[in-house]
mmCIF file of C-alpha atoms in Angstrom:
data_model
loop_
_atom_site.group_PDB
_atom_site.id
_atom_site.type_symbol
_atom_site.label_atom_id
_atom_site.label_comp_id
_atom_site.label_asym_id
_atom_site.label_seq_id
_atom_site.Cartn_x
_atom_site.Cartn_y
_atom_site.Cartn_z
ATOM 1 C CA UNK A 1 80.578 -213.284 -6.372
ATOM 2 C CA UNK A 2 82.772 -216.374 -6.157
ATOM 3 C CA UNK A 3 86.525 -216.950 -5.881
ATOM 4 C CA UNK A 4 88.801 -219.836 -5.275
ATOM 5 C CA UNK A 5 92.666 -219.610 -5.113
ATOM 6 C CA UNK A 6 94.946 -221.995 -3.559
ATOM 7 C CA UNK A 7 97.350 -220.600 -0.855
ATOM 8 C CA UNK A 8 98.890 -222.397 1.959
ATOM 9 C CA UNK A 9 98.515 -225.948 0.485
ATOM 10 C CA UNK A 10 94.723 -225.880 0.197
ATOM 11 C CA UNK A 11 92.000 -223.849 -1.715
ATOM 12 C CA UNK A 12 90.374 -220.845 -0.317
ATOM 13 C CA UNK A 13 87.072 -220.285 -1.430
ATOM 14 C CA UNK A 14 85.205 -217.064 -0.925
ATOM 15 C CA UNK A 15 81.815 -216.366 -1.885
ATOM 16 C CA UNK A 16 80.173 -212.642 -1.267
ATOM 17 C CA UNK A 17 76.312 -212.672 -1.310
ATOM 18 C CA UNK A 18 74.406 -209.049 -2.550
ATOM 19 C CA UNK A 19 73.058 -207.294 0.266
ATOM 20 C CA UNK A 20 69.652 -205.944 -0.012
ATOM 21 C CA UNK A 21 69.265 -207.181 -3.357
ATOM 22 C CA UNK A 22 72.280 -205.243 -4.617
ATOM 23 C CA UNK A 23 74.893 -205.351 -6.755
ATOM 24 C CA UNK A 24 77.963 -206.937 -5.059
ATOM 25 C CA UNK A 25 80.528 -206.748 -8.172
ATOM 26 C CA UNK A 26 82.599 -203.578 -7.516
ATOM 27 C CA UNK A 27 83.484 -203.113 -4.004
ATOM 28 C CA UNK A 28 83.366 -206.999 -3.267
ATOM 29 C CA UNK A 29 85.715 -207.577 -5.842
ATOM 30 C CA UNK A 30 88.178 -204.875 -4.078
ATOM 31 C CA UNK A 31 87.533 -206.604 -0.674
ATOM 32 C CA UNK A 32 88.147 -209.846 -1.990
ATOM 33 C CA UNK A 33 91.488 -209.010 -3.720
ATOM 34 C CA UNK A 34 92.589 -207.603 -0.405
ATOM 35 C CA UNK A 35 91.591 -210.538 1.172
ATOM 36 C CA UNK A 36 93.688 -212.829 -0.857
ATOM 37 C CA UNK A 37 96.161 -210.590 -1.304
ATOM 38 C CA UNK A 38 96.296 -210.900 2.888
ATOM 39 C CA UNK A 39 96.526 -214.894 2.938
ATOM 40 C CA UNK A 40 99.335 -214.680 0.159
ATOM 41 C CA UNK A 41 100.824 -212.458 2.794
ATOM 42 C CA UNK A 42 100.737 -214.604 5.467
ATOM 43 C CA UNK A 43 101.743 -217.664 3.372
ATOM 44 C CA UNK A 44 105.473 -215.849 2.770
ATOM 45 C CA UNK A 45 105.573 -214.953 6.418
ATOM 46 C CA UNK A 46 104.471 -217.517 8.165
ATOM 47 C CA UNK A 47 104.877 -221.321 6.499
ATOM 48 C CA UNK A 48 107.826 -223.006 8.075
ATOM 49 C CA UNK A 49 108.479 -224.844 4.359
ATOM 50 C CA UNK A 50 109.702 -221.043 2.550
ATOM 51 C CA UNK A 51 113.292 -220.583 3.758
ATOM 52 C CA UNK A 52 113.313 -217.045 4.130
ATOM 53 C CA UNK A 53 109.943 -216.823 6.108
ATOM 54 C CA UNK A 54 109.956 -215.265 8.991
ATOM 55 C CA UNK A 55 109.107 -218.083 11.028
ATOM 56 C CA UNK A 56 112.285 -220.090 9.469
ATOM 57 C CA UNK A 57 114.143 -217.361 10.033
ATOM 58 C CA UNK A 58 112.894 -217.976 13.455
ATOM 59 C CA UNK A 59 113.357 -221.319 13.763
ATOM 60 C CA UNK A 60 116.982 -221.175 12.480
ATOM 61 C CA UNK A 61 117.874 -218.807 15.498
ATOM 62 C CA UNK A 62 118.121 -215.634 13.155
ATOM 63 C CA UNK A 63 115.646 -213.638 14.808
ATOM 64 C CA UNK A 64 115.897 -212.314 18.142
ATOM 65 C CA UNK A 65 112.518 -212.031 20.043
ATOM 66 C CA UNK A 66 112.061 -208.388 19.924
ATOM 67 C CA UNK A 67 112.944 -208.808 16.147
ATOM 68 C CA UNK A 68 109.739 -210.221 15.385
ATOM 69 C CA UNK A 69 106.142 -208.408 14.036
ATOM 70 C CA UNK A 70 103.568 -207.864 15.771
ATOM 71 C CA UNK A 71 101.312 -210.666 13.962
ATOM 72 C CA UNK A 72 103.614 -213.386 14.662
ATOM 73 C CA UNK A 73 103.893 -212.365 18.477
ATOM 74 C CA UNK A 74 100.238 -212.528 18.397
ATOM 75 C CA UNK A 75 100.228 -216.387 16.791
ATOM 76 C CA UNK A 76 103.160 -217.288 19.546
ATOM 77 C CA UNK A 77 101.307 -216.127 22.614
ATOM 78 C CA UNK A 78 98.177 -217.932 21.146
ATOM 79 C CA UNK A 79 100.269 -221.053 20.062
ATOM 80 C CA UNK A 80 101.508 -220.770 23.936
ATOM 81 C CA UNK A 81 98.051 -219.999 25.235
ATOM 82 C CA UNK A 82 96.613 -223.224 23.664
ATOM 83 C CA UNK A 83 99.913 -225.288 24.825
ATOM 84 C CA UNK A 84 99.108 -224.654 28.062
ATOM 85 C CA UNK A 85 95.331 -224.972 28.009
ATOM 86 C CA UNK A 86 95.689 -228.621 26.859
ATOM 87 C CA UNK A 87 97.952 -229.515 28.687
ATOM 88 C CA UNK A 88 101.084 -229.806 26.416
ATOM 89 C CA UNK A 89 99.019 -231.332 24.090
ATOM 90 C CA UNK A 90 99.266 -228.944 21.029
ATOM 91 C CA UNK A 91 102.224 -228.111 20.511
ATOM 92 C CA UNK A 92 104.536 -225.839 17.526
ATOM 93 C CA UNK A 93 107.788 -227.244 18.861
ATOM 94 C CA UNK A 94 108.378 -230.625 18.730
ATOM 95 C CA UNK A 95 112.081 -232.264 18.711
ATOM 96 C CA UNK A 96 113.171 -233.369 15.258
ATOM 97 C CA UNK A 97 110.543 -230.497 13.629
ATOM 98 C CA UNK A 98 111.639 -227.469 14.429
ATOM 99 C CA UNK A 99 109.128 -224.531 14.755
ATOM 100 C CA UNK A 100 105.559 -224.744 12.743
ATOM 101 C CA UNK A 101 102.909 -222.834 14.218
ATOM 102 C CA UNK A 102 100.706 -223.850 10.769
ATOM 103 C CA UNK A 103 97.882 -225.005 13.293
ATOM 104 C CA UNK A 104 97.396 -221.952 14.620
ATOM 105 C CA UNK A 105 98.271 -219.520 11.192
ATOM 106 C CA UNK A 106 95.568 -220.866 9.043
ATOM 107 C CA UNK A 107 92.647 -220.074 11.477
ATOM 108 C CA UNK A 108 94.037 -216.836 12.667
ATOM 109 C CA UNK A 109 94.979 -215.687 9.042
ATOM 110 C CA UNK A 110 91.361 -216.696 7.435
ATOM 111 C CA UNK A 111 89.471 -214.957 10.853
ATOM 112 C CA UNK A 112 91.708 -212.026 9.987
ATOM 113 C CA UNK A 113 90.708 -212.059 6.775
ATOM 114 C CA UNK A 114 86.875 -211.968 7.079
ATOM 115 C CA UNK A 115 87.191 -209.066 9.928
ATOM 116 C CA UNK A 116 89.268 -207.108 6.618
ATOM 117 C CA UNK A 117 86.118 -208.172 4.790
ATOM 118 C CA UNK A 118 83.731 -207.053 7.270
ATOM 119 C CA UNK A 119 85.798 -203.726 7.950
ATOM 120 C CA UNK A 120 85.384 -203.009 3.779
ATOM 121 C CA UNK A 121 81.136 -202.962 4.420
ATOM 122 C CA UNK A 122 80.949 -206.584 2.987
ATOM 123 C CA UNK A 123 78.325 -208.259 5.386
ATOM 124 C CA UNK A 124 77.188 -211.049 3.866
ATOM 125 C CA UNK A 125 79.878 -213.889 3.044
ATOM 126 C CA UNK A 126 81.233 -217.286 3.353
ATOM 127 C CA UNK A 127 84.747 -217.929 3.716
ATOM 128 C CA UNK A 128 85.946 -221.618 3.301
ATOM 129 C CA UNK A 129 89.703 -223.004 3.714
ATOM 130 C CA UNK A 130 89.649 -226.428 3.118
ATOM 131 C CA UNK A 131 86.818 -227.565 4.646
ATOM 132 C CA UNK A 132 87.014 -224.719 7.504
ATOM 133 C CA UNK A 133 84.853 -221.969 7.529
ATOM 134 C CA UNK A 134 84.142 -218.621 8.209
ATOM 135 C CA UNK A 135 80.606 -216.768 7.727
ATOM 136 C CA UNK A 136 78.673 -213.913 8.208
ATOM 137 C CA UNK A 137 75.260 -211.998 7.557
ATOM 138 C CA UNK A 138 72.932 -214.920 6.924
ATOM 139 C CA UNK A 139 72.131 -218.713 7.671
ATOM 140 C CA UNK A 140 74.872 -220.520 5.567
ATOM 141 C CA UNK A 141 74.813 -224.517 5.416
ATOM 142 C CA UNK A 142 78.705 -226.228 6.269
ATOM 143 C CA UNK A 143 78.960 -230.150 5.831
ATOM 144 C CA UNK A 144 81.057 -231.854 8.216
ATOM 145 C CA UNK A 145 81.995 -234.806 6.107
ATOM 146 C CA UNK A 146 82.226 -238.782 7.449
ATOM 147 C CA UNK A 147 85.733 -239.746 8.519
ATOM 148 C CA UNK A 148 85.838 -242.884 7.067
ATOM 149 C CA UNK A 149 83.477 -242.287 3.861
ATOM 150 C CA UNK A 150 84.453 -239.467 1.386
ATOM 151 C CA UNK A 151 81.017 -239.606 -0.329
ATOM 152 C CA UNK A 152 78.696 -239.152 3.297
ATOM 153 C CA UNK A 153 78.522 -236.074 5.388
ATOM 154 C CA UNK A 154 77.848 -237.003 9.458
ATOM 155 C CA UNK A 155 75.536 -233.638 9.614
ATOM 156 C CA UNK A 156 74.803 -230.596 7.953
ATOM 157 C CA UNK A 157 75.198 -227.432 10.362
ATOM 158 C CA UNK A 158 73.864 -224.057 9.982
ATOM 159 C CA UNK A 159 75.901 -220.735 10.432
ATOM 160 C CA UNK A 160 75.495 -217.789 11.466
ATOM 161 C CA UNK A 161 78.081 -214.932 11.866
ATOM 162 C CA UNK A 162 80.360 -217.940 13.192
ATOM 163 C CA UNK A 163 82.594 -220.151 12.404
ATOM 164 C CA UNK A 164 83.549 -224.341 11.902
ATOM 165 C CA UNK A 165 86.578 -226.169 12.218
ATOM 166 C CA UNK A 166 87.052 -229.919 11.616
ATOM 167 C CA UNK A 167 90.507 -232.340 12.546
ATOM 168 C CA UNK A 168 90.759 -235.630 11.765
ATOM 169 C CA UNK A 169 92.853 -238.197 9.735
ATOM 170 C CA UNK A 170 91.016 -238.566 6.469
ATOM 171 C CA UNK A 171 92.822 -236.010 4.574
ATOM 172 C CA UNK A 172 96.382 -236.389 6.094
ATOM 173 C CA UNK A 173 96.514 -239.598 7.869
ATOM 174 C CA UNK A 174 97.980 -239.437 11.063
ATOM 175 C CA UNK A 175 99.734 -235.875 10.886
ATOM 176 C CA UNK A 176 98.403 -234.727 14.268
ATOM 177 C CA UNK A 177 100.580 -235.566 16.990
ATOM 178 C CA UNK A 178 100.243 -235.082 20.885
ATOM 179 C CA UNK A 179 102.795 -232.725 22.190
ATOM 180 C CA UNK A 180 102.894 -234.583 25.131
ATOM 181 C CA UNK A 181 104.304 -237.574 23.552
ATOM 182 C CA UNK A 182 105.574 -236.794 19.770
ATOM 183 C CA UNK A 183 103.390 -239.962 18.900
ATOM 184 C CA UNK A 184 100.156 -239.561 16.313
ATOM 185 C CA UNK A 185 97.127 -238.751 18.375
ATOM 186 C CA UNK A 186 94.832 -241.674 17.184
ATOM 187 C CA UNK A 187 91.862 -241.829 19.807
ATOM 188 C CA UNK A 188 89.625 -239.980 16.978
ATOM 189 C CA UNK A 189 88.729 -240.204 13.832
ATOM 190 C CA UNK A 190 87.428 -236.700 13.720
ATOM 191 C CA UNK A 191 86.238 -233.573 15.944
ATOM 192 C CA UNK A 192 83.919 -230.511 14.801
ATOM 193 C CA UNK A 193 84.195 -227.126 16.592
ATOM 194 C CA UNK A 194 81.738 -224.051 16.339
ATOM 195 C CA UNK A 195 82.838 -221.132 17.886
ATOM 196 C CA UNK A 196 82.550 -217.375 17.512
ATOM 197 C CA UNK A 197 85.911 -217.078 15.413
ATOM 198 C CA UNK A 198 87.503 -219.647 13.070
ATOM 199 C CA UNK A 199 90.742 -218.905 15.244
ATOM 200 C CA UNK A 200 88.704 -220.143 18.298
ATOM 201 C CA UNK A 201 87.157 -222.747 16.568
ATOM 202 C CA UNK A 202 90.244 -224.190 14.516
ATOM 203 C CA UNK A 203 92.813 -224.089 17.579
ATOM 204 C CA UNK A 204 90.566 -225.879 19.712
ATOM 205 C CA UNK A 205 89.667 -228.311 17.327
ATOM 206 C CA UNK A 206 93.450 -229.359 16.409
ATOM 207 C CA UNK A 207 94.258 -229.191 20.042
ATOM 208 C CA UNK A 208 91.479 -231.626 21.532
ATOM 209 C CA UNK A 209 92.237 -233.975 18.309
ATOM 210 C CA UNK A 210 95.782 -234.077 20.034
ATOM 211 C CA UNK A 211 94.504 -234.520 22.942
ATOM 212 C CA UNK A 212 92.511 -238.088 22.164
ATOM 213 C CA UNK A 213 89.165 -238.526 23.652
ATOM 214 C CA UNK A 214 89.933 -236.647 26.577
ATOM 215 C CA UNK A 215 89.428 -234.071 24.275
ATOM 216 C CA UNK A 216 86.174 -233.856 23.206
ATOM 217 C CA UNK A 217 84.879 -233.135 26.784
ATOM 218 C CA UNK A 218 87.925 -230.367 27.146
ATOM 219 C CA UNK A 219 86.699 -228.784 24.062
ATOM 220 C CA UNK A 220 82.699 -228.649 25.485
ATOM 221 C CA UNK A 221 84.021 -227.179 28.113
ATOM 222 C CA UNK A 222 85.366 -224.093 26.374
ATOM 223 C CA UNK A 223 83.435 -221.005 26.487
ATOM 224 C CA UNK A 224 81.558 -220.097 23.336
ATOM 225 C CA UNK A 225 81.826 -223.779 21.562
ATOM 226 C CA UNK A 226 80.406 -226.877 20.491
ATOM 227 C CA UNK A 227 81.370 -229.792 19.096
ATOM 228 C CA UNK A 228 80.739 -232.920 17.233
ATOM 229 C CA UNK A 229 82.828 -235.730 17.150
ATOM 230 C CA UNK A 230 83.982 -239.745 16.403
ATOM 231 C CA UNK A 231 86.261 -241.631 18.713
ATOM 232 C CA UNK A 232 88.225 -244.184 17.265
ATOM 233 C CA UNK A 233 85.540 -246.934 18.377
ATOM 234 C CA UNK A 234 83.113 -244.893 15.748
ATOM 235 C CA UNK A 235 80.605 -243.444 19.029
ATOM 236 C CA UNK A 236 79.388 -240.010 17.897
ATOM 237 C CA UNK A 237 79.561 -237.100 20.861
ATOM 238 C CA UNK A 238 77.556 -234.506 20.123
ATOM 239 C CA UNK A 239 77.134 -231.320 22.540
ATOM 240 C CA UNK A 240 73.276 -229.646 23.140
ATOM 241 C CA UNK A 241 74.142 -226.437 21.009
ATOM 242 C CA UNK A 242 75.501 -228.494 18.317
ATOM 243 C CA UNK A 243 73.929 -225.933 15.491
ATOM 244 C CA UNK A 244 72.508 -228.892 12.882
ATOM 245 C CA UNK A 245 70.673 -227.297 10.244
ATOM 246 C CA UNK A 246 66.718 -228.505 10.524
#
């Protein structure tokens, strides 16, 4: 079973592979309404551009701290865990932009989404938001495409009950910025994270990319991940765990 929709700015693709030879149609098609019935969700809560989010609301000073849910407390104390962990480098407040914890909601929203898949027996799926994935119960194949050519891939990875995050500049230009400065982050063109979850994997990705060559060795360093990636002088980094398909 396949499904695309487009939700916060970018299409979500799901794709829910038989188990056992099965049929996958009924309860797949339940899960996979609940799942994008949960990013919808988490679009009106969460993006800073719907006025009467929560996290405007936020933003504008109309909440009060003990006010909030319990899922964007969670995002905050991760958005704060990764601030400090780099360094100041990724950052949700910056002067001039208010509050937009967007790097942090998309990987945390699409990870929570394939544990509700998981949770409704669906074992063997892939789970792609714009380019960053989520998969489970067998080998899947993820691209992670050239920075500077939209036609070339730099390698072909294989998944397995993981996930694969990739920031760079080719989609958005220079829309990353270093919380330590407010200035674009420009010392890549692109960084590739695998890591257990896709909240693991996109957070740390965004936040070494902000970080400028620095961080590709920061992100090696992190427990449970490896990455690929192309400084701004076009020298590939690769780490030793770096899961290229064969």
């Amino acid at each position: 079973m396949r499904r695309v929709e487009h939700i916060m700015g970018l299409p979500i693709s799901l794709r829910i592979d038989a188990a056992d030879g099965g049929d996958p149609a009924g309860s797949a098609s339940v899960a996979a309404d609940r799942v994008f019935a949960w990013l919808r969700e988490v679009d009106a809560r969460f993006s800073p551009f719907i006025a009467d989010s929560e996290v405007s609301r936020l933003g504008r000073g109309e909440l009060e701290l003990h006010e909030l849910s319990p899922d964007l407390v969670e995002v905050l104390d991760l958005c704060e865990e990764y601030r400090v962990a780099s360094g100041g480098a990724f950052q949700v407040r910056l002067p001039g932009r208010g509050l937009d914890p967007c790097a942090m909601v998309k990987g945390w929203a699409v990870q929570r989404a394939a544990e509700l898949l998981l949770a409704e027996g669906v074992t063997t799926f892939c789970l792609n938001a714009g380019g960053d994935v989520v998969s489970a119960g067998r080998p899947w194949r993820v691209g992670v495409r050239h920075p500077e050519q939209v036609d070339r891939l730099c390698a072909v990875l294989e998944i397995t009950d993981g996930a694969v995050a990739t920031s760079g500049r080719y989609e958005r230009g220079d829309h990353i910025l270093d919380g330590r400065t407010g200035r674009p982050a420009t010392g890549l063109l692109s960084l590739t994270v695998v890591a257990p979850s896709l909240t693991e994997a996109d957070a740390t990705a965004t936040a070494a990319f902000a970080m400028g060559a620095d961080g590709i060795e920061w992100a090696a360093a992190r427990e449970g991940c490896e990455v690929f990636a192309v400084d701004a002088e076009r020298r590939v980094f690769r780490t030793s765990g770096f899961p290229v398909a064969a």
